[in-house]
Short mmCIF file of C-alpha atoms and ligand atoms in Angstrom, two decimals:
data_model
loop_
_atom_site.label_atom_id
_atom_site.label_comp_id
_atom_site.label_asym_id
_atom_site.label_seq_id
_atom_site.Cartn_x
_atom_site.Cartn_y
_atom_site.Cartn_z
CA MET A 6 -30.46 -39.09 -30.55
CA THR A 7 -33.03 -41.70 -29.05
CA ARG A 8 -35.34 -40.73 -26.03
CA ASP A 9 -33.40 -43.27 -23.92
CA GLY A 10 -30.18 -41.36 -24.76
CA GLU A 11 -31.82 -38.06 -23.78
CA ARG A 12 -33.03 -39.56 -20.49
CA SER A 13 -29.73 -41.45 -19.43
CA PRO A 14 -27.44 -39.32 -17.24
CA LYS A 15 -24.57 -37.70 -19.27
CA LYS A 16 -21.26 -39.46 -19.69
CA ARG A 17 -18.17 -37.54 -18.81
CA LEU A 18 -15.67 -36.97 -21.61
CA PHE A 19 -12.31 -35.36 -20.79
CA ILE A 20 -10.20 -34.44 -24.04
CA LYS A 21 -6.68 -33.16 -23.31
CA THR A 22 -5.12 -31.26 -26.49
CA TYR A 23 -1.46 -31.04 -27.21
CA GLY A 24 0.31 -29.46 -30.11
CA CYS A 25 -1.19 -27.29 -32.84
CA GLN A 26 -4.30 -25.44 -33.62
CA MET A 27 -5.58 -28.22 -35.76
CA ASN A 28 -5.62 -30.54 -32.85
CA VAL A 29 -7.62 -27.96 -30.89
CA TYR A 30 -10.13 -28.00 -33.92
CA ASP A 31 -10.04 -31.67 -33.98
CA SER A 32 -10.91 -32.21 -30.40
CA GLU A 33 -13.98 -30.15 -30.76
CA ARG A 34 -14.97 -32.43 -33.79
CA MET A 35 -14.43 -35.57 -31.59
CA ALA A 36 -16.47 -34.10 -28.76
CA ASP A 37 -19.08 -33.33 -31.43
CA ALA A 38 -18.95 -37.00 -32.68
CA LEU A 39 -19.31 -38.37 -29.12
CA ALA A 40 -22.28 -36.05 -28.37
CA PRO A 41 -24.98 -38.31 -29.69
CA LEU A 42 -23.64 -41.08 -27.64
CA GLY A 43 -24.53 -39.16 -24.46
CA PHE A 44 -20.93 -37.83 -23.84
CA ALA A 45 -20.60 -34.25 -22.52
CA PRO A 46 -17.14 -32.61 -21.98
CA VAL A 47 -15.70 -31.99 -18.38
CA ASP A 48 -12.35 -30.32 -17.45
CA ALA A 49 -10.72 -33.09 -15.45
CA ALA A 50 -9.85 -36.59 -15.98
CA ASP A 51 -10.92 -37.65 -12.49
CA GLY A 52 -14.13 -39.62 -12.56
CA ALA A 53 -14.39 -39.40 -16.48
CA ASP A 54 -16.01 -42.25 -18.33
CA MET A 55 -13.92 -41.47 -21.32
CA VAL A 56 -10.27 -39.70 -21.52
CA ILE A 57 -8.87 -38.92 -24.87
CA LEU A 58 -5.17 -37.47 -25.19
CA ASN A 59 -5.10 -35.77 -28.64
CA THR A 60 -1.29 -35.71 -28.95
CA CYS A 61 1.55 -34.09 -30.96
CA HIS A 62 4.60 -35.68 -32.36
CA ILE A 63 6.46 -32.61 -33.70
CA ARG A 64 9.19 -32.72 -31.33
CA GLU A 65 10.42 -35.38 -28.85
CA LYS A 66 9.50 -33.61 -25.69
CA ALA A 67 5.85 -33.16 -26.97
CA ALA A 68 5.90 -37.00 -27.77
CA GLU A 69 7.13 -38.02 -24.55
CA LYS A 70 4.89 -35.92 -22.36
CA VAL A 71 1.99 -38.38 -23.49
CA TYR A 72 3.63 -41.01 -21.60
CA SER A 73 4.22 -39.18 -18.36
CA ASP A 74 0.56 -38.24 -18.39
CA LEU A 75 -0.66 -41.64 -19.20
CA GLY A 76 1.29 -42.71 -16.09
CA ARG A 77 -0.50 -40.16 -14.10
CA LEU A 78 -3.97 -41.27 -15.62
CA ARG A 79 -3.35 -44.93 -14.29
CA ALA A 80 -4.38 -43.83 -10.89
CA ALA A 81 -7.41 -42.20 -12.00
CA LYS A 82 -8.49 -45.23 -14.01
CA GLN A 83 -8.08 -47.53 -11.09
CA ALA A 84 -9.97 -45.16 -8.71
CA LYS A 85 -12.92 -45.28 -11.28
CA GLN A 86 -12.62 -49.15 -11.34
CA ALA A 87 -12.58 -49.37 -7.50
CA GLU A 88 -15.87 -47.56 -7.34
CA GLY A 89 -17.32 -50.12 -9.96
CA GLY A 90 -17.08 -47.72 -12.69
CA ARG A 91 -14.97 -47.83 -15.97
CA MET A 92 -12.76 -45.23 -17.63
CA VAL A 93 -11.97 -45.78 -21.42
CA VAL A 94 -8.68 -44.29 -22.13
CA ALA A 95 -7.77 -43.35 -25.76
CA VAL A 96 -4.84 -41.82 -27.51
CA ALA A 97 -5.41 -39.93 -30.68
CA GLY A 98 -3.35 -37.44 -32.89
CA CYS A 99 -0.01 -37.59 -34.22
CA VAL A 100 1.55 -39.60 -31.76
CA ALA A 101 -1.07 -42.29 -32.12
CA GLN A 102 -0.56 -42.26 -36.06
CA ALA A 103 3.15 -42.49 -35.53
CA GLU A 104 3.59 -45.07 -32.96
CA GLY A 105 0.30 -47.31 -33.18
CA GLU A 106 0.56 -50.57 -31.61
CA GLU A 107 3.70 -49.23 -29.63
CA ILE A 108 1.45 -47.28 -27.33
CA LEU A 109 -0.45 -50.23 -26.49
CA ARG A 110 2.72 -52.21 -25.37
CA ARG A 111 4.07 -49.22 -23.58
CA ALA A 112 0.89 -48.17 -21.65
CA PRO A 113 -1.29 -51.35 -20.72
CA MET A 114 -4.22 -49.18 -19.68
CA VAL A 115 -4.75 -47.51 -22.88
CA ASP A 116 -7.78 -49.16 -24.69
CA MET A 117 -7.93 -47.29 -28.02
CA VAL A 118 -5.21 -45.68 -30.28
CA PHE A 119 -6.50 -43.87 -33.37
CA GLY A 120 -4.94 -41.37 -35.80
CA PRO A 121 -6.25 -37.97 -36.95
CA GLN A 122 -8.07 -39.34 -40.16
CA THR A 123 -10.22 -41.92 -38.30
CA TYR A 124 -12.30 -39.38 -35.93
CA HIS A 125 -15.53 -39.91 -37.76
CA ARG A 126 -15.34 -43.71 -36.93
CA LEU A 127 -15.11 -43.02 -33.19
CA PRO A 128 -18.71 -44.01 -32.32
CA GLU A 129 -18.28 -47.40 -34.19
CA MET A 130 -14.74 -47.75 -32.49
CA LEU A 131 -16.18 -47.12 -29.03
CA ALA A 132 -19.04 -49.43 -29.58
CA LYS A 133 -16.54 -52.35 -30.48
CA VAL A 134 -14.70 -51.69 -27.22
CA ASP A 135 -17.87 -51.62 -25.33
CA ARG A 136 -19.30 -54.91 -26.91
CA ALA A 137 -16.01 -56.69 -25.79
CA GLU A 138 -16.28 -55.35 -22.26
CA GLY A 139 -19.87 -56.58 -22.21
CA ALA A 140 -18.84 -60.04 -23.11
CA ALA A 141 -16.53 -59.81 -20.07
CA GLY A 142 -13.27 -59.37 -22.34
CA ARG A 143 -11.26 -56.50 -23.29
CA ALA A 144 -10.79 -55.16 -26.73
CA ARG A 145 -7.91 -52.94 -27.37
CA LEU A 146 -8.12 -51.33 -30.67
CA VAL A 147 -5.93 -49.61 -33.04
CA ASP A 148 -6.83 -47.62 -36.07
CA THR A 149 -4.04 -45.69 -37.95
CA ASP A 150 -5.69 -45.99 -41.40
CA PHE A 151 -5.88 -43.33 -44.07
CA PRO A 152 -9.50 -44.21 -45.11
CA VAL A 153 -10.54 -43.47 -48.72
CA GLU A 154 -13.75 -41.72 -47.20
CA ASP A 155 -13.44 -38.19 -46.32
CA LYS A 156 -13.62 -37.81 -42.47
CA PHE A 157 -15.29 -34.35 -42.99
CA ASP A 158 -18.13 -35.94 -45.01
CA HIS A 159 -18.95 -38.14 -42.19
CA LEU A 160 -18.41 -35.89 -39.02
CA PRO A 161 -21.47 -34.31 -37.49
CA GLU A 162 -21.71 -30.67 -38.14
CA ALA A 163 -19.51 -28.41 -35.98
CA ARG A 164 -21.89 -27.15 -33.30
CA SER A 165 -21.74 -23.41 -33.12
CA ALA A 166 -18.69 -22.38 -31.24
CA GLN A 167 -18.52 -20.78 -28.00
CA GLY A 168 -17.23 -17.25 -28.45
CA VAL A 169 -16.61 -14.71 -31.26
CA ALA A 170 -13.44 -16.26 -32.63
CA ALA A 171 -13.06 -19.86 -34.32
CA PHE A 172 -11.08 -22.12 -36.04
CA LEU A 173 -11.98 -23.77 -39.12
CA THR A 174 -10.06 -26.44 -40.89
CA VAL A 175 -10.03 -26.14 -44.63
CA GLN A 176 -6.98 -28.19 -45.57
CA GLU A 177 -5.05 -30.91 -44.07
CA GLY A 178 -2.02 -32.93 -44.54
CA CYS A 179 1.31 -32.09 -46.44
CA ASP A 180 3.23 -33.20 -49.37
CA LYS A 181 6.21 -31.05 -48.82
CA PHE A 182 8.37 -33.46 -46.78
CA CYS A 183 10.79 -31.07 -45.10
CA THR A 184 13.64 -33.49 -43.95
CA PHE A 185 13.03 -32.53 -40.38
CA CYS A 186 9.24 -32.89 -40.00
CA VAL A 187 6.89 -35.66 -39.15
CA VAL A 188 3.71 -34.00 -40.32
CA PRO A 189 3.49 -35.59 -43.84
CA TYR A 190 3.57 -39.20 -42.14
CA THR A 191 1.22 -38.51 -39.23
CA ARG A 192 -1.42 -36.30 -41.13
CA GLY A 193 -0.93 -37.75 -44.50
CA ALA A 194 -1.16 -36.59 -47.95
CA GLU A 195 -2.33 -32.96 -48.44
CA ALA A 196 -6.25 -32.59 -49.18
CA SER A 197 -8.59 -29.55 -49.33
CA ARG A 198 -12.26 -29.39 -48.22
CA PRO A 199 -14.56 -28.32 -50.90
CA VAL A 200 -15.51 -24.54 -51.02
CA ALA A 201 -19.15 -25.37 -50.34
CA SER A 202 -18.54 -27.31 -47.26
CA VAL A 203 -16.10 -24.58 -45.72
CA LEU A 204 -18.76 -21.77 -46.57
CA ALA A 205 -21.53 -23.70 -45.11
CA GLU A 206 -19.47 -24.18 -41.69
CA ALA A 207 -18.42 -20.65 -41.85
CA ARG A 208 -22.03 -19.44 -42.21
CA ARG A 209 -23.21 -21.75 -39.19
CA LEU A 210 -20.25 -20.22 -37.08
CA ALA A 211 -21.35 -16.61 -38.17
CA ALA A 212 -24.81 -17.61 -37.31
CA GLY A 213 -23.66 -18.45 -33.83
CA GLY A 214 -21.91 -15.23 -33.27
CA VAL A 215 -18.42 -15.71 -34.74
CA ARG A 216 -16.81 -12.78 -36.04
CA GLU A 217 -13.32 -13.94 -36.57
CA LEU A 218 -12.37 -17.06 -38.36
CA THR A 219 -9.03 -18.79 -38.41
CA LEU A 220 -8.47 -20.87 -41.49
CA LEU A 221 -6.50 -23.94 -40.49
CA GLY A 222 -4.18 -26.24 -42.59
CA GLN A 223 -0.93 -27.76 -42.16
CA ASN A 224 0.11 -26.13 -45.24
CA VAL A 225 -2.94 -23.80 -45.60
CA ASN A 226 -2.16 -21.92 -48.58
CA ALA A 227 -1.66 -24.86 -50.59
CA TYR A 228 -5.44 -25.05 -50.39
CA HIS A 229 -7.00 -26.01 -53.63
CA GLY A 230 -10.56 -26.89 -52.93
CA GLU A 231 -13.26 -27.74 -55.48
CA GLY A 232 -15.46 -24.74 -56.03
CA PRO A 233 -19.04 -24.55 -56.69
CA ASP A 234 -18.23 -23.49 -60.29
CA GLY A 235 -16.34 -27.02 -60.65
CA ARG A 236 -12.92 -25.55 -60.56
CA GLU A 237 -10.29 -25.47 -58.23
CA TRP A 238 -10.10 -22.43 -55.81
CA GLY A 239 -7.11 -21.00 -54.25
CA LEU A 240 -6.96 -19.83 -50.79
CA GLY A 241 -7.11 -16.16 -51.93
CA ARG A 242 -10.41 -16.79 -53.65
CA LEU A 243 -11.87 -18.72 -50.72
CA ALA A 244 -10.89 -15.77 -48.27
CA ARG A 245 -12.91 -13.32 -50.87
CA ALA A 246 -16.07 -15.56 -50.56
CA LEU A 247 -15.83 -15.86 -46.76
CA ALA A 248 -15.50 -12.14 -46.50
CA GLU A 249 -18.89 -11.82 -48.12
CA ILE A 250 -20.57 -13.79 -45.12
CA ASP A 251 -22.59 -11.51 -42.92
CA GLY A 252 -21.06 -11.36 -39.62
CA ILE A 253 -17.43 -12.31 -40.64
CA ALA A 254 -15.22 -9.36 -40.11
CA ARG A 255 -11.80 -10.86 -39.68
CA ILE A 256 -10.05 -13.65 -41.43
CA ARG A 257 -6.65 -15.21 -40.47
CA TYR A 258 -4.98 -18.32 -41.79
CA THR A 259 -2.33 -20.60 -40.46
CA THR A 260 0.13 -22.26 -41.29
CA SER A 261 1.52 -20.95 -44.59
CA HIS A 262 4.48 -22.14 -46.62
CA PRO A 263 6.41 -19.58 -48.41
CA ARG A 264 6.48 -21.55 -51.54
CA ASP A 265 2.66 -21.61 -51.82
CA LEU A 266 2.10 -17.80 -51.21
CA ASP A 267 0.61 -17.01 -54.70
CA ASP A 268 -0.27 -13.96 -56.58
CA GLU A 269 -3.84 -14.40 -55.89
CA LEU A 270 -3.29 -14.74 -52.22
CA ILE A 271 -1.07 -11.47 -52.10
CA ALA A 272 -3.75 -9.56 -54.23
CA ALA A 273 -6.27 -10.72 -51.50
CA HIS A 274 -4.32 -9.27 -48.84
CA ARG A 275 -4.44 -5.91 -51.06
CA ASP A 276 -8.31 -5.95 -51.66
CA VAL A 277 -9.79 -7.91 -48.89
CA PRO A 278 -10.03 -5.41 -45.68
CA ALA A 279 -11.19 -8.39 -43.52
CA LEU A 280 -8.09 -10.43 -44.16
CA ALA A 281 -6.13 -9.59 -41.26
CA PRO A 282 -2.76 -7.84 -41.87
CA TYR A 283 -0.92 -10.47 -39.66
CA LEU A 284 0.69 -13.34 -41.31
CA HIS A 285 2.68 -16.39 -39.79
CA LEU A 286 5.02 -17.30 -42.51
CA PRO A 287 7.71 -19.95 -41.06
CA VAL A 288 11.11 -19.47 -42.73
CA GLN A 289 13.04 -21.84 -40.23
CA SER A 290 16.69 -20.65 -41.27
CA GLY A 291 18.29 -17.62 -43.13
CA SER A 292 20.99 -19.97 -44.55
CA ASP A 293 20.49 -21.22 -48.14
CA ARG A 294 22.47 -24.55 -47.53
CA ILE A 295 20.43 -25.28 -44.54
CA LEU A 296 17.21 -24.51 -46.50
CA GLU A 297 18.14 -26.77 -49.21
CA ALA A 298 19.02 -29.59 -46.85
CA MET A 299 15.73 -29.05 -45.14
CA ASN A 300 14.06 -29.24 -48.44
CA ARG A 301 12.19 -26.00 -47.87
CA LYS A 302 12.59 -25.25 -51.79
CA HIS A 303 13.27 -21.51 -51.53
CA THR A 304 16.30 -19.35 -50.72
CA ALA A 305 16.60 -16.75 -48.02
CA ALA A 306 16.39 -14.00 -50.75
CA ASP A 307 13.23 -15.56 -52.16
CA TYR A 308 11.75 -15.14 -48.58
CA LEU A 309 12.72 -11.53 -48.42
CA ARG A 310 11.14 -10.77 -51.94
CA LEU A 311 8.00 -12.41 -50.72
CA VAL A 312 8.03 -10.11 -47.61
CA ASP A 313 8.56 -7.03 -49.79
CA ARG A 314 5.53 -8.00 -52.04
CA LEU A 315 3.33 -8.40 -49.16
CA ARG A 316 4.23 -5.12 -47.63
CA ALA A 317 3.77 -3.70 -50.88
CA ALA A 318 0.28 -5.10 -51.31
CA ARG A 319 -0.63 -4.48 -47.48
CA PRO A 320 1.64 -1.86 -45.97
CA ASP A 321 0.36 -2.40 -42.28
CA ILE A 322 1.00 -6.20 -42.60
CA ALA A 323 3.09 -7.75 -39.83
CA LEU A 324 4.99 -11.03 -39.87
CA THR A 325 5.54 -13.80 -37.49
CA SER A 326 7.62 -17.00 -38.16
CA ASP A 327 9.12 -20.19 -36.91
CA PHE A 328 12.82 -21.10 -36.55
CA ILE A 329 14.87 -24.15 -36.14
CA VAL A 330 18.26 -23.86 -34.36
CA GLY A 331 20.82 -26.64 -34.88
CA PHE A 332 19.70 -28.48 -37.82
CA PRO A 333 22.15 -31.24 -38.59
CA GLY A 334 25.43 -29.71 -39.94
CA GLU A 335 24.43 -26.17 -39.08
CA THR A 336 27.73 -24.10 -38.72
CA ASP A 337 28.14 -20.78 -36.80
CA ALA A 338 28.24 -18.84 -40.17
CA GLU A 339 24.92 -20.57 -41.19
CA PHE A 340 23.35 -19.59 -37.71
CA ALA A 341 24.53 -15.90 -38.25
CA ALA A 342 22.65 -15.85 -41.51
CA THR A 343 19.41 -16.71 -39.68
CA LEU A 344 20.18 -13.73 -37.41
CA LYS A 345 20.99 -11.59 -40.64
CA LEU A 346 17.43 -12.66 -42.10
CA VAL A 347 15.60 -11.82 -38.75
CA ASP A 348 17.32 -8.37 -38.58
CA ALA A 349 16.34 -7.82 -42.23
CA VAL A 350 12.74 -8.70 -42.03
CA GLY A 351 11.95 -7.39 -38.48
CA PHE A 352 9.18 -9.92 -36.94
CA ALA A 353 6.26 -8.99 -34.76
CA GLY A 354 6.72 -12.50 -33.05
CA ALA A 355 8.06 -15.89 -33.63
CA PHE A 356 8.53 -19.39 -32.37
CA SER A 357 11.95 -20.78 -32.31
CA PHE A 358 12.86 -24.38 -31.47
CA LYS A 359 16.24 -26.64 -31.05
CA TYR A 360 16.36 -29.10 -33.77
CA SER A 361 14.53 -32.60 -32.47
CA PRO A 362 15.53 -35.68 -34.53
CA ARG A 363 12.06 -37.47 -35.40
CA PRO A 364 11.91 -41.19 -36.00
CA GLY A 365 11.60 -41.91 -39.80
CA THR A 366 12.47 -38.40 -41.10
CA PRO A 367 15.82 -38.15 -43.27
CA ALA A 368 17.54 -35.47 -41.18
CA ALA A 369 17.48 -37.64 -38.00
CA LEU A 370 19.69 -40.01 -39.78
CA ALA A 371 22.29 -37.36 -40.57
CA GLU A 372 25.77 -37.99 -38.73
CA ALA A 373 26.51 -34.20 -38.11
CA GLN A 374 24.23 -33.65 -35.32
CA VAL A 375 24.72 -30.36 -33.51
CA PRO A 376 25.85 -30.76 -29.76
CA GLU A 377 23.07 -29.71 -27.30
CA ASP A 378 25.14 -26.90 -25.71
CA VAL A 379 25.65 -25.23 -29.10
CA MET A 380 22.01 -25.50 -29.88
CA ASP A 381 21.37 -23.96 -26.43
CA ALA A 382 23.40 -20.98 -27.15
CA ARG A 383 22.05 -20.28 -30.44
CA LEU A 384 18.52 -20.60 -29.39
CA ALA A 385 19.15 -18.11 -26.54
CA GLY A 386 20.88 -15.62 -29.06
CA LEU A 387 17.84 -15.98 -31.53
CA GLN A 388 15.21 -15.61 -28.80
CA GLN A 389 16.91 -12.62 -27.49
CA LEU A 390 16.83 -10.99 -30.84
CA LEU A 391 13.16 -12.15 -31.78
CA ALA A 392 12.11 -10.88 -28.22
CA ALA A 393 13.58 -7.54 -28.71
CA GLN A 394 11.73 -7.07 -32.18
CA GLN A 395 8.37 -8.24 -30.71
CA GLU A 396 8.87 -5.72 -27.77
CA ALA A 397 9.52 -3.13 -30.40
CA PHE A 398 6.35 -3.99 -32.48
CA ASN A 399 4.20 -3.79 -29.17
CA ARG A 400 5.79 -0.56 -28.17
CA ALA A 401 5.11 0.98 -31.29
CA SER A 402 1.44 -0.01 -31.04
CA VAL A 403 1.13 2.54 -28.11
CA GLY A 404 -0.24 5.74 -29.40
CA ARG A 405 -2.00 4.24 -32.25
CA VAL A 406 -5.51 3.44 -32.74
CA LEU A 407 -6.39 -0.31 -33.66
CA PRO A 408 -9.63 -2.10 -34.62
CA VAL A 409 -10.21 -4.36 -31.43
CA LEU A 410 -12.61 -7.34 -31.67
CA ILE A 411 -13.94 -7.32 -27.91
CA GLU A 412 -13.89 -11.11 -26.95
CA LYS A 413 -14.64 -11.58 -23.28
CA PRO A 414 -14.74 -10.11 -19.71
CA GLY A 415 -11.34 -9.27 -18.16
CA ARG A 416 -10.18 -10.45 -14.87
CA LYS A 417 -10.98 -7.07 -13.10
CA PRO A 418 -14.90 -6.10 -12.99
CA GLY A 419 -15.80 -3.78 -15.77
CA GLN A 420 -12.75 -4.80 -17.78
CA LEU A 421 -13.03 -6.30 -21.36
CA VAL A 422 -10.15 -8.10 -23.32
CA GLY A 423 -10.14 -8.25 -27.13
CA ARG A 424 -7.67 -8.75 -29.78
CA SER A 425 -5.94 -6.11 -32.17
CA PRO A 426 -5.44 -7.38 -35.81
CA TYR A 427 -1.94 -8.36 -34.68
CA LEU A 428 -3.34 -10.97 -31.86
CA GLN A 429 -2.15 -8.70 -29.12
CA PRO A 430 -4.51 -8.81 -26.18
CA VAL A 431 -6.09 -5.26 -25.54
CA HIS A 432 -7.73 -4.31 -22.29
CA ILE A 433 -10.40 -1.85 -22.14
CA ASP A 434 -13.17 -0.75 -19.77
CA GLY A 435 -16.77 -1.24 -20.94
CA PRO A 436 -19.92 -3.17 -20.68
CA GLU A 437 -20.39 -6.69 -21.67
CA SER A 438 -22.56 -5.89 -24.18
CA LEU A 439 -19.77 -4.66 -26.33
CA ILE A 440 -18.49 -8.36 -26.62
CA GLY A 441 -18.43 -9.33 -30.38
CA ARG A 442 -18.04 -5.71 -31.48
CA ILE A 443 -15.08 -4.55 -33.35
CA LEU A 444 -13.98 -1.00 -31.80
CA ASP A 445 -11.55 1.34 -32.77
CA CYS A 446 -9.29 1.78 -29.71
CA ARG A 447 -6.51 4.29 -28.83
CA ILE A 448 -3.84 2.37 -27.27
CA ASP A 449 -2.40 4.04 -24.12
CA ASP A 450 -0.05 1.56 -22.45
CA LEU A 451 1.96 -1.59 -22.91
CA ARG A 452 2.40 -3.87 -19.80
CA ALA A 453 4.13 -7.34 -20.33
CA HIS A 454 2.53 -8.44 -23.70
CA SER A 455 -0.76 -6.78 -23.27
CA LEU A 456 -1.99 -3.58 -24.41
CA PHE A 457 -4.34 -1.13 -22.59
CA GLY A 458 -6.52 1.52 -24.31
CA ALA A 459 -9.83 3.02 -24.58
CA PRO A 460 -12.36 3.24 -27.44
CA ALA A 461 -11.53 6.09 -29.60
CA ALA A 462 -14.90 7.19 -30.03
CA PRO A 463 -18.05 6.43 -27.88
CA PRO A 464 -19.35 2.95 -29.63
CA GLU A 465 -22.37 3.41 -32.04
CA PRO A 466 -25.18 1.19 -31.65
CA GLU A 467 -24.63 -2.12 -33.52
CA ARG A 468 -25.75 -2.42 -37.03
CA SER A 469 -27.92 -5.46 -37.42
CA VAL A 470 -25.53 -7.90 -39.24
CA ALA A 471 -28.48 -10.50 -39.67
N1 SAH B 275 3.74 -26.37 -41.95
C1 SAH B 275 4.42 -25.55 -41.19
C2 SAH B 275 5.11 -26.15 -40.03
C3 SAH B 275 4.29 -26.99 -39.01
S1 SAH B 275 5.19 -27.57 -37.82
C4 SAH B 275 5.55 -25.10 -42.03
O1 SAH B 275 5.85 -25.46 -43.14
O2 SAH B 275 6.22 -24.05 -41.73
C5 SAH B 275 5.65 -26.14 -36.75
C6 SAH B 275 7.14 -25.72 -36.44
O3 SAH B 275 7.66 -26.72 -35.71
C7 SAH B 275 7.86 -25.77 -37.71
O4 SAH B 275 7.53 -24.43 -38.46
C8 SAH B 275 9.32 -25.80 -37.30
O5 SAH B 275 9.71 -24.77 -37.09
C9 SAH B 275 8.93 -26.60 -35.86
N2 SAH B 275 9.35 -28.12 -36.14
C10 SAH B 275 8.96 -29.15 -36.87
N3 SAH B 275 9.60 -30.22 -36.74
C11 SAH B 275 10.70 -29.91 -36.03
C12 SAH B 275 11.87 -30.74 -35.51
N4 SAH B 275 11.98 -32.01 -35.76
N5 SAH B 275 12.49 -30.19 -34.63
C13 SAH B 275 12.42 -29.05 -34.28
N6 SAH B 275 11.13 -28.12 -34.58
C14 SAH B 275 10.50 -28.51 -35.46
FE1 SF4 B 276 6.22 -30.15 -41.93
FE2 SF4 B 276 5.51 -27.74 -42.76
FE3 SF4 B 276 7.39 -28.97 -43.96
FE4 SF4 B 276 4.88 -29.93 -44.15
S1 SF4 B 276 5.71 -27.99 -45.04
S2 SF4 B 276 6.84 -30.99 -44.04
S3 SF4 B 276 4.24 -29.57 -42.19
S4 SF4 B 276 7.49 -28.23 -41.96
FE1 F3S B 277 1.88 -31.80 -33.61
FE2 F3S B 277 0.51 -33.29 -35.25
FE3 F3S B 277 -0.17 -30.50 -35.16
S1 F3S B 277 2.50 -33.49 -34.74
S2 F3S B 277 2.14 -29.90 -34.57
S3 F3S B 277 -0.31 -31.93 -33.72
S4 F3S B 277 0.00 -31.92 -37.00
#
């Protein structure tokens, strides 16, 4: 940064993040890329010098939300102009990638539209828009390239995260082409970061106080990054190496595809205590005909076998999943097969959605779309079953001793909040000096979705992890 850059007052950057955890990670990387230009994050759009909407295209509702938010932003942009200022409005993320120019047409106040693989070019793009403004014109820019250079080689190093748990993107994009899904089009082809770059970022995070890593990828267990030995490493091997880093006590990964859960990864669940016994493994449907129409490339029985193998490797593992109801052509009997699978597995939690036809995906063209009222009824039935399973899982935690990573102060004075291995919030009483520690806690109570407990033994002084 130049001396001038340091002296000038900070420019205000507001980023709103929609969608999945990878967008959360990407928003932080965009903030990192803009920091050298003097931008500092703020938590409201009013008065901001730059607003970025980091968008999600996965379902219609998510995508349409962007346009209503842009409508509201118009007033904020005009107010800034009335004061003689200027607000640059940018749309990033998966809607930007999918709709490109269309966004400029629908929302005249948008200045920049750019997709997920271009974030390292952000300073350059902003300079272009600024130059046009300086010349009393207005440049409106669209960049939905999938550049040959790797964004991660050109983005600044991730700043040390705030807090004790952090996301780390290891893999991006998807080659699976499930017939309902936009991700292969919005994120592009599947690509893995090299092992050395992942380990370096993890070490920086650990040095900044991070104890728990969540490895991110649209299809994270398809990870096949180049190792320091010149060979391709799978996710299991990567997890073993990450577990060796001083300070890293817990590792999670999301989102996994059942097809890519290989023997090496299952073995890592058996051998690596730091690998959380909690896995999000979307199955979408319990009907073999629907699974095939979705192009998931496995059967319900394959999924059940996988669950058995995971439980054999790590008996305390709990599973969560994603479901779609009302995929085109889904019959009552096929929906019942989904309920049967849920019954057979017993999930600790799940996300479930009504099928939403997405432009450009094969399933959107199917004639046999399921009526809305049928989807509503199926969703309610499925959610009732899943909620009962989640409640039973949480209820079964009461009376157990669980290792809790203490994350932050609670709402009440003297209270701390942490997370169990199963991502359940756990409330205990204790001093803030315990933040960042993993304490065995006896769970005494469940209220709503939160657990309440107390350290099972007085916390020992922290061993130095440095
Ligand atoms: N890579 C993950 C899914 C990422 S998208 C996987 O393969 O499972 C997150 C979830 O959104 C999906 O698991 C699916 O349940 C849901 N989803 C994706 N496209 C959808 C659509 N068109 N309509 C409804 N739900 C959808
Ligand atoms: Fe979408 Fe996941 Fe299927 Fe890829 S594997 S196409 S991200 S649902
Ligand atoms: Fe949404 Fe894109 Fe993530 S479509 S779910 S933000 S990959």
